[in-house]
Structures are given as C-alpha cells and as structure tokens.
C-alpha cells in the first residue's frame, strides 16, 4: 500500500512511512525547534497525507519521541565504537568517548535537540530509557575501568562519574553551538571538554 500526499509529492511505500516522517521532522526541529511545527506540517514535509502519521504516532509529541529514540540508538552506537576503537590507554579511550559525544551533537542537531531539549520523558518511555541507558553505560564502564586501581571502599560511584561527565559534555555543547558563546574562546570545544574531564578525574584520584 502506498501513501501519497495531496501536494503531488513523491509517494512513500507504507513500510518507509515511519522513517520518512522522522527524517522530515529532523529538518523541522532544526529550523523551528521541537514546538514550532505541527504533525500535519511534518506530514507535508514528508510528502504524505495529513492522516498518514497517525498510523505510527498519536501526535507530535510521540513523533518527537520517535526521533529521540532513533537519535539515542545512533548516539549509543557511536559512543560504543569510540570506546572500543583500540586505544592505547583507558584515558585516551575515555577522551575519545567525549569527542564522540561532541561530534554527534555537531553532526546531528535535530536528533540532539529531540533527545535533550524537547522535553520528552525518557523515564516514561521504556524504549527511550533503554537506548539512553546503553549510551550512559559506556561512560559507566569507562568510569569503572578507570577506578579499578583504587581500593573498593575508595572507588567513587561509576554512575555519579558518568552523570557528571555527561553533564560536562552537554554544557560544552551548549557553549559551542547554541549561539556559540564559546566561539571566542582560545580553545576548541574538544579541548575544553578534555581538560575539564581531566581535572575532574584527577580530583577523584582516578588519574595522576
């Protein structure tokens, strides 16, 4: 079965409808923000009828959750690839994960906004929660490995470290992308994140 738009655009096969809507929504999120468009507008952008999105999404919020879910899946894949890329030390692997975080945000603003700035409830959506936890799991594993040399009673919680580094990474993204207030800094986003992470890890005694 095929869906065609009332605008005469190229039709999409039903099996591709969900993907087409997500791709169309990415552009709308980047251009107008997560609250700046309607579900009907996303349908027009995808080249399908106004009723077509309801086959997969109950409304705009659920469509944005679909975008966020795909974003978290790609994000987790990229963090895992960065961590497992055969680095000479645990610290260089940890820094590579940070660079992958920034690279994802730079290359995928629509996904990033849907994931972190749209107000979607990650805890309220089991699929979103699993995908987000897989991404966070990379940082937890890295923290556990970095703390393994400390006595068990002196190891800081890996979840705390993961959340702190995640927050630091998000802050750097905001400084260097949203209006780019960090663009005038004498260092790059990658350098800022790496130095901040090193200071944090050194303060915890995880690196010397």
PDB file of C-alpha atoms in Angstrom:
ATOM      1  CA  UNK A   1       0.000   0.000   0.000  1.00  0.00           C
ATOM      2  CA  UNK A   2       1.242   3.487  -0.817  1.00  0.00           C
ATOM      3  CA  UNK A   3       0.725   6.838   0.815  1.00  0.00           C
ATOM      4  CA  UNK A   4       0.574   9.867  -1.461  1.00  0.00           C
ATOM      5  CA  UNK A   5       0.383  13.498  -0.449  1.00  0.00           C
ATOM      6  CA  UNK A   6      -2.308  15.902  -1.557  1.00  0.00           C
ATOM      7  CA  UNK A   7       0.551  18.116  -2.749  1.00  0.00           C
ATOM      8  CA  UNK A   8       1.541  15.716  -5.514  1.00  0.00           C
ATOM      9  CA  UNK A   9       4.900  14.889  -3.969  1.00  0.00           C
ATOM     10  CA  UNK A  10       6.736  11.627  -4.387  1.00  0.00           C
ATOM     11  CA  UNK A  11       4.781   8.816  -2.658  1.00  0.00           C
ATOM     12  CA  UNK A  12       6.268   6.654   0.038  1.00  0.00           C
ATOM     13  CA  UNK A  13       5.709   2.969   0.495  1.00  0.00           C
ATOM     14  CA  UNK A  14       3.886   2.263   3.741  1.00  0.00           C
ATOM     15  CA  UNK A  15       6.905   0.369   5.086  1.00  0.00           C
ATOM     16  CA  UNK A  16       9.001   3.527   4.846  1.00  0.00           C
ATOM     17  CA  UNK A  17       6.443   5.910   6.311  1.00  0.00           C
ATOM     18  CA  UNK A  18       7.810   5.994   9.858  1.00  0.00           C
ATOM     19  CA  UNK A  19      11.341   6.660   8.621  1.00  0.00           C
ATOM     20  CA  UNK A  20      10.135   9.324   6.200  1.00  0.00           C
ATOM     21  CA  UNK A  21       8.325  11.159   8.990  1.00  0.00           C
ATOM     22  CA  UNK A  22      11.349  11.022  11.264  1.00  0.00           C
ATOM     23  CA  UNK A  23      13.608  12.371   8.527  1.00  0.00           C
ATOM     24  CA  UNK A  24      11.158  15.170   7.761  1.00  0.00           C
ATOM     25  CA  UNK A  25      10.853  16.032  11.445  1.00  0.00           C
ATOM     26  CA  UNK A  26      14.611  16.362  11.849  1.00  0.00           C
ATOM     27  CA  UNK A  27      14.645  19.298   9.462  1.00  0.00           C
ATOM     28  CA  UNK A  28      11.651  20.922  11.134  1.00  0.00           C
ATOM     29  CA  UNK A  29      13.219  20.602  14.577  1.00  0.00           C
ATOM     30  CA  UNK A  30      16.436  22.197  13.350  1.00  0.00           C
ATOM     31  CA  UNK A  31      14.589  25.042  11.630  1.00  0.00           C
ATOM     32  CA  UNK A  32      11.748  25.727  14.072  1.00  0.00           C
ATOM     33  CA  UNK A  33      12.531  23.953  17.316  1.00  0.00           C
ATOM     34  CA  UNK A  34      10.636  20.987  18.791  1.00  0.00           C
ATOM     35  CA  UNK A  35       7.490  23.053  19.475  1.00  0.00           C
ATOM     36  CA  UNK A  36       7.478  25.120  16.291  1.00  0.00           C
ATOM     37  CA  UNK A  37       5.663  22.768  13.923  1.00  0.00           C
ATOM     38  CA  UNK A  38       2.555  20.596  13.740  1.00  0.00           C
ATOM     39  CA  UNK A  39       2.092  16.948  12.899  1.00  0.00           C
ATOM     40  CA  UNK A  40       0.339  17.997   9.692  1.00  0.00           C
ATOM     41  CA  UNK A  41       3.377  20.072   8.751  1.00  0.00           C
ATOM     42  CA  UNK A  42       5.630  17.075   9.295  1.00  0.00           C
ATOM     43  CA  UNK A  43       3.330  15.061   7.033  1.00  0.00           C
ATOM     44  CA  UNK A  44       3.539  17.681   4.291  1.00  0.00           C
ATOM     45  CA  UNK A  45       7.308  17.789   4.618  1.00  0.00           C
ATOM     46  CA  UNK A  46       7.431  14.006   4.254  1.00  0.00           C
ATOM     47  CA  UNK A  47       5.136  14.121   1.229  1.00  0.00           C
ATOM     48  CA  UNK A  48       2.259  12.168   2.767  1.00  0.00           C
ATOM     49  CA  UNK A  49      -1.335  12.925   3.671  1.00  0.00           C
ATOM     50  CA  UNK A  50      -2.205  14.665   6.932  1.00  0.00           C
ATOM     51  CA  UNK A  51      -3.790  11.456   8.230  1.00  0.00           C
ATOM     52  CA  UNK A  52      -0.820   9.221   7.407  1.00  0.00           C
ATOM     53  CA  UNK A  53       1.295   9.937  10.538  1.00  0.00           C
ATOM     54  CA  UNK A  54      -1.426   8.562  12.792  1.00  0.00           C
ATOM     55  CA  UNK A  55      -0.584   5.079  11.588  1.00  0.00           C
ATOM     56  CA  UNK A  56       2.600   5.308  13.660  1.00  0.00           C
ATOM     57  CA  UNK A  57       2.265   8.287  16.018  1.00  0.00           C
ATOM     58  CA  UNK A  58      -0.630   9.567  18.122  1.00  0.00           C
ATOM     59  CA  UNK A  59       0.597  13.148  17.902  1.00  0.00           C
ATOM     60  CA  UNK A  60       3.570  15.451  17.503  1.00  0.00           C
ATOM     61  CA  UNK A  61       4.996  14.578  20.924  1.00  0.00           C
ATOM     62  CA  UNK A  62       5.079  10.892  20.074  1.00  0.00           C
ATOM     63  CA  UNK A  63       6.715  11.688  16.733  1.00  0.00           C
ATOM     64  CA  UNK A  64       9.429  13.645  18.543  1.00  0.00           C
ATOM     65  CA  UNK A  65       9.892  10.667  20.870  1.00  0.00           C
ATOM     66  CA  UNK A  66      10.431   8.550  17.754  1.00  0.00           C
ATOM     67  CA  UNK A  67      13.113  10.965  16.587  1.00  0.00           C
ATOM     68  CA  UNK A  68      14.731  10.922  20.025  1.00  0.00           C
ATOM     69  CA  UNK A  69      14.703   7.113  20.108  1.00  0.00           C
ATOM     70  CA  UNK A  70      16.498   6.823  16.789  1.00  0.00           C
ATOM     71  CA  UNK A  71      18.916   9.524  17.926  1.00  0.00           C
ATOM     72  CA  UNK A  72      19.783   7.693  21.138  1.00  0.00           C
ATOM     73  CA  UNK A  73      20.344   4.459  19.204  1.00  0.00           C
ATOM     74  CA  UNK A  74      22.790   6.177  16.835  1.00  0.00           C
ATOM     75  CA  UNK A  75      24.372   8.028  19.763  1.00  0.00           C
ATOM     76  CA  UNK A  76      24.931   4.815  21.742  1.00  0.00           C
ATOM     77  CA  UNK A  77      26.427   3.112  18.686  1.00  0.00           C
ATOM     78  CA  UNK A  78      28.901   5.960  18.225  1.00  0.00           C
ATOM     79  CA  UNK A  79      29.933   6.086  21.891  1.00  0.00           C
ATOM     80  CA  UNK A  80      30.457   2.317  21.942  1.00  0.00           C
ATOM     81  CA  UNK A  81      32.510   2.474  18.746  1.00  0.00           C
ATOM     82  CA  UNK A  82      34.674   5.257  20.192  1.00  0.00           C
ATOM     83  CA  UNK A  83      35.276   3.333  23.441  1.00  0.00           C
ATOM     84  CA  UNK A  84      36.143   0.084  21.651  1.00  0.00           C
ATOM     85  CA  UNK A  85      38.400   1.571  18.979  1.00  0.00           C
ATOM     86  CA  UNK A  86      41.657   0.013  20.204  1.00  0.00           C
ATOM     87  CA  UNK A  87      43.068   2.939  22.178  1.00  0.00           C
ATOM     88  CA  UNK A  88      46.484   2.578  23.851  1.00  0.00           C
ATOM     89  CA  UNK A  89      45.219   3.572  27.324  1.00  0.00           C
ATOM     90  CA  UNK A  90      41.940   3.774  29.221  1.00  0.00           C
ATOM     91  CA  UNK A  91      42.294   7.539  29.458  1.00  0.00           C
ATOM     92  CA  UNK A  92      42.663   8.036  25.719  1.00  0.00           C
ATOM     93  CA  UNK A  93      39.616   5.800  25.232  1.00  0.00           C
ATOM     94  CA  UNK A  94      37.681   7.923  27.748  1.00  0.00           C
ATOM     95  CA  UNK A  95      38.634  11.107  25.922  1.00  0.00           C
ATOM     96  CA  UNK A  96      37.606   9.518  22.618  1.00  0.00           C
ATOM     97  CA  UNK A  97      34.121   8.931  24.036  1.00  0.00           C
ATOM     98  CA  UNK A  98      33.938  12.627  24.902  1.00  0.00           C
ATOM     99  CA  UNK A  99      34.939  13.595  21.375  1.00  0.00           C
ATOM    100  CA  UNK A 100      32.289  11.235  20.011  1.00  0.00           C
ATOM    101  CA  UNK A 101      29.685  12.965  22.179  1.00  0.00           C
ATOM    102  CA  UNK A 102      30.609  16.380  20.774  1.00  0.00           C
ATOM    103  CA  UNK A 103      30.839  15.063  17.231  1.00  0.00           C
ATOM    104  CA  UNK A 104      27.355  13.581  17.453  1.00  0.00           C
ATOM    105  CA  UNK A 105      25.926  16.904  18.665  1.00  0.00           C
ATOM    106  CA  UNK A 106      27.675  18.824  15.875  1.00  0.00           C
ATOM    107  CA  UNK A 107      26.616  16.481  13.110  1.00  0.00           C
ATOM    108  CA  UNK A 108      23.077  15.705  14.300  1.00  0.00           C
ATOM    109  CA  UNK A 109      21.464  18.844  15.732  1.00  0.00           C
ATOM    110  CA  UNK A 110      17.920  17.624  15.048  1.00  0.00           C
ATOM    111  CA  UNK A 111      18.459  14.375  16.910  1.00  0.00           C
ATOM    112  CA  UNK A 112      20.301  16.130  19.723  1.00  0.00           C
ATOM    113  CA  UNK A 113      17.521  18.662  20.275  1.00  0.00           C
ATOM    114  CA  UNK A 114      14.875  15.915  20.256  1.00  0.00           C
ATOM    115  CA  UNK A 115      16.875  13.869  22.751  1.00  0.00           C
ATOM    116  CA  UNK A 116      17.890  16.564  25.221  1.00  0.00           C
ATOM    117  CA  UNK A 117      15.968  19.772  24.592  1.00  0.00           C
ATOM    118  CA  UNK A 118      12.448  18.801  23.565  1.00  0.00           C
ATOM    119  CA  UNK A 119      11.082  17.840  26.968  1.00  0.00           C
ATOM    120  CA  UNK A 120      10.482  14.192  26.074  1.00  0.00           C
ATOM    121  CA  UNK A 121      10.152  11.924  29.092  1.00  0.00           C
ATOM    122  CA  UNK A 122      12.920   9.362  28.847  1.00  0.00           C
ATOM    123  CA  UNK A 123      11.864   7.637  32.064  1.00  0.00           C
ATOM    124  CA  UNK A 124       8.288   7.410  30.807  1.00  0.00           C
ATOM    125  CA  UNK A 125       9.198   5.579  27.605  1.00  0.00           C
ATOM    126  CA  UNK A 126      10.803   2.145  28.110  1.00  0.00           C
ATOM    127  CA  UNK A 127      12.389   2.086  24.643  1.00  0.00           C
ATOM    128  CA  UNK A 128      13.879   5.543  25.129  1.00  0.00           C
ATOM    129  CA  UNK A 129      15.095   4.614  28.597  1.00  0.00           C
ATOM    130  CA  UNK A 130      16.868   1.511  27.304  1.00  0.00           C
ATOM    131  CA  UNK A 131      18.551   3.375  24.467  1.00  0.00           C
ATOM    132  CA  UNK A 132      19.652   6.230  26.732  1.00  0.00           C
ATOM    133  CA  UNK A 133      20.944   3.769  29.329  1.00  0.00           C
ATOM    134  CA  UNK A 134      23.012   1.992  26.683  1.00  0.00           C
ATOM    135  CA  UNK A 135      24.729   5.283  25.897  1.00  0.00           C
ATOM    136  CA  UNK A 136      25.219   6.077  29.580  1.00  0.00           C
ATOM    137  CA  UNK A 137      26.526   2.546  30.076  1.00  0.00           C
ATOM    138  CA  UNK A 138      29.605   3.378  28.009  1.00  0.00           C
ATOM    139  CA  UNK A 139      30.530   6.110  30.495  1.00  0.00           C
ATOM    140  CA  UNK A 140      29.757   3.861  33.473  1.00  0.00           C
ATOM    141  CA  UNK A 141      32.026   1.134  32.115  1.00  0.00           C
ATOM    142  CA  UNK A 142      34.765   3.658  31.448  1.00  0.00           C
ATOM    143  CA  UNK A 143      34.453   5.019  34.991  1.00  0.00           C
ATOM    144  CA  UNK A 144      34.599   1.533  36.483  1.00  0.00           C
ATOM    145  CA  UNK A 145      37.712   0.697  34.489  1.00  0.00           C
ATOM    146  CA  UNK A 146      39.422   3.945  35.452  1.00  0.00           C
ATOM    147  CA  UNK A 147      38.647   3.387  39.139  1.00  0.00           C
ATOM    148  CA  UNK A 148      39.696  -0.269  39.211  1.00  0.00           C
ATOM    149  CA  UNK A 149      43.143   0.566  40.640  1.00  0.00           C
ATOM    150  CA  UNK A 150      41.626   2.105  43.779  1.00  0.00           C
ATOM    151  CA  UNK A 151      40.654   0.060  46.861  1.00  0.00           C
ATOM    152  CA  UNK A 152      36.970  -0.927  46.619  1.00  0.00           C
ATOM    153  CA  UNK A 153      35.977   1.325  49.504  1.00  0.00           C
ATOM    154  CA  UNK A 154      37.532   4.369  47.852  1.00  0.00           C
ATOM    155  CA  UNK A 155      36.085   3.982  44.384  1.00  0.00           C
ATOM    156  CA  UNK A 156      33.587   6.729  43.554  1.00  0.00           C
ATOM    157  CA  UNK A 157      30.239   5.517  42.183  1.00  0.00           C
ATOM    158  CA  UNK A 158      30.512   4.894  38.464  1.00  0.00           C
ATOM    159  CA  UNK A 159      27.002   6.230  37.915  1.00  0.00           C
ATOM    160  CA  UNK A 160      27.927   9.518  39.552  1.00  0.00           C
ATOM    161  CA  UNK A 161      31.016   9.883  37.371  1.00  0.00           C
ATOM    162  CA  UNK A 162      29.039   9.015  34.243  1.00  0.00           C
ATOM    163  CA  UNK A 163      26.386  11.617  35.031  1.00  0.00           C
ATOM    164  CA  UNK A 164      28.947  14.301  35.858  1.00  0.00           C
ATOM    165  CA  UNK A 165      30.881  13.750  32.620  1.00  0.00           C
ATOM    166  CA  UNK A 166      27.609  13.604  30.658  1.00  0.00           C
ATOM    167  CA  UNK A 167      26.595  16.954  32.190  1.00  0.00           C
ATOM    168  CA  UNK A 168      30.000  18.462  31.427  1.00  0.00           C
ATOM    169  CA  UNK A 169      29.746  17.273  27.830  1.00  0.00           C
ATOM    170  CA  UNK A 170      26.270  18.744  27.473  1.00  0.00           C
ATOM    171  CA  UNK A 171      27.473  22.052  28.859  1.00  0.00           C
ATOM    172  CA  UNK A 172      30.282  22.222  26.328  1.00  0.00           C
ATOM    173  CA  UNK A 173      27.786  21.522  23.535  1.00  0.00           C
ATOM    174  CA  UNK A 174      25.635  24.419  24.722  1.00  0.00           C
ATOM    175  CA  UNK A 175      28.601  26.788  24.907  1.00  0.00           C
ATOM    176  CA  UNK A 176      29.897  25.983  21.460  1.00  0.00           C
ATOM    177  CA  UNK A 177      26.668  25.510  19.489  1.00  0.00           C
ATOM    178  CA  UNK A 178      23.688  27.437  20.929  1.00  0.00           C
ATOM    179  CA  UNK A 179      24.582  30.948  19.813  1.00  0.00           C
ATOM    180  CA  UNK A 180      28.218  29.838  20.052  1.00  0.00           C
ATOM    181  CA  UNK A 181      29.252  31.954  23.077  1.00  0.00           C
ATOM    182  CA  UNK A 182      32.306  29.710  23.321  1.00  0.00           C
ATOM    183  CA  UNK A 183      33.387  30.500  19.774  1.00  0.00           C
ATOM    184  CA  UNK A 184      35.524  33.371  21.060  1.00  0.00           C
ATOM    185  CA  UNK A 185      37.395  31.121  23.492  1.00  0.00           C
ATOM    186  CA  UNK A 186      41.100  30.488  22.795  1.00  0.00           C
ATOM    187  CA  UNK A 187      40.445  26.743  22.795  1.00  0.00           C
ATOM    188  CA  UNK A 188      38.139  24.363  20.966  1.00  0.00           C
ATOM    189  CA  UNK A 189      35.131  22.505  22.316  1.00  0.00           C
ATOM    190  CA  UNK A 190      37.133  19.274  22.282  1.00  0.00           C
ATOM    191  CA  UNK A 191      39.996  20.849  24.216  1.00  0.00           C
ATOM    192  CA  UNK A 192      37.614  22.335  26.771  1.00  0.00           C
ATOM    193  CA  UNK A 193      35.880  19.013  27.374  1.00  0.00           C
ATOM    194  CA  UNK A 194      39.136  17.067  27.582  1.00  0.00           C
ATOM    195  CA  UNK A 195      40.757  19.481  30.029  1.00  0.00           C
ATOM    196  CA  UNK A 196      37.625  19.699  32.174  1.00  0.00           C
ATOM    197  CA  UNK A 197      37.285  15.936  32.254  1.00  0.00           C
ATOM    198  CA  UNK A 198      40.952  15.512  33.188  1.00  0.00           C
ATOM    199  CA  UNK A 199      40.627  17.988  36.077  1.00  0.00           C
ATOM    200  CA  UNK A 200      37.526  16.168  37.310  1.00  0.00           C
ATOM    201  CA  UNK A 201      39.076  12.704  37.092  1.00  0.00           C
ATOM    202  CA  UNK A 202      42.274  13.904  38.747  1.00  0.00           C
ATOM    203  CA  UNK A 203      40.255  15.386  41.606  1.00  0.00           C
ATOM    204  CA  UNK A 204      38.680  11.977  42.197  1.00  0.00           C
ATOM    205  CA  UNK A 205      42.077  10.302  42.181  1.00  0.00           C
ATOM    206  CA  UNK A 206      41.305   8.270  39.078  1.00  0.00           C
ATOM    207  CA  UNK A 207      44.272   9.640  37.169  1.00  0.00           C
ATOM    208  CA  UNK A 208      47.524  11.231  38.322  1.00  0.00           C
TER     209      UNK A 208
END
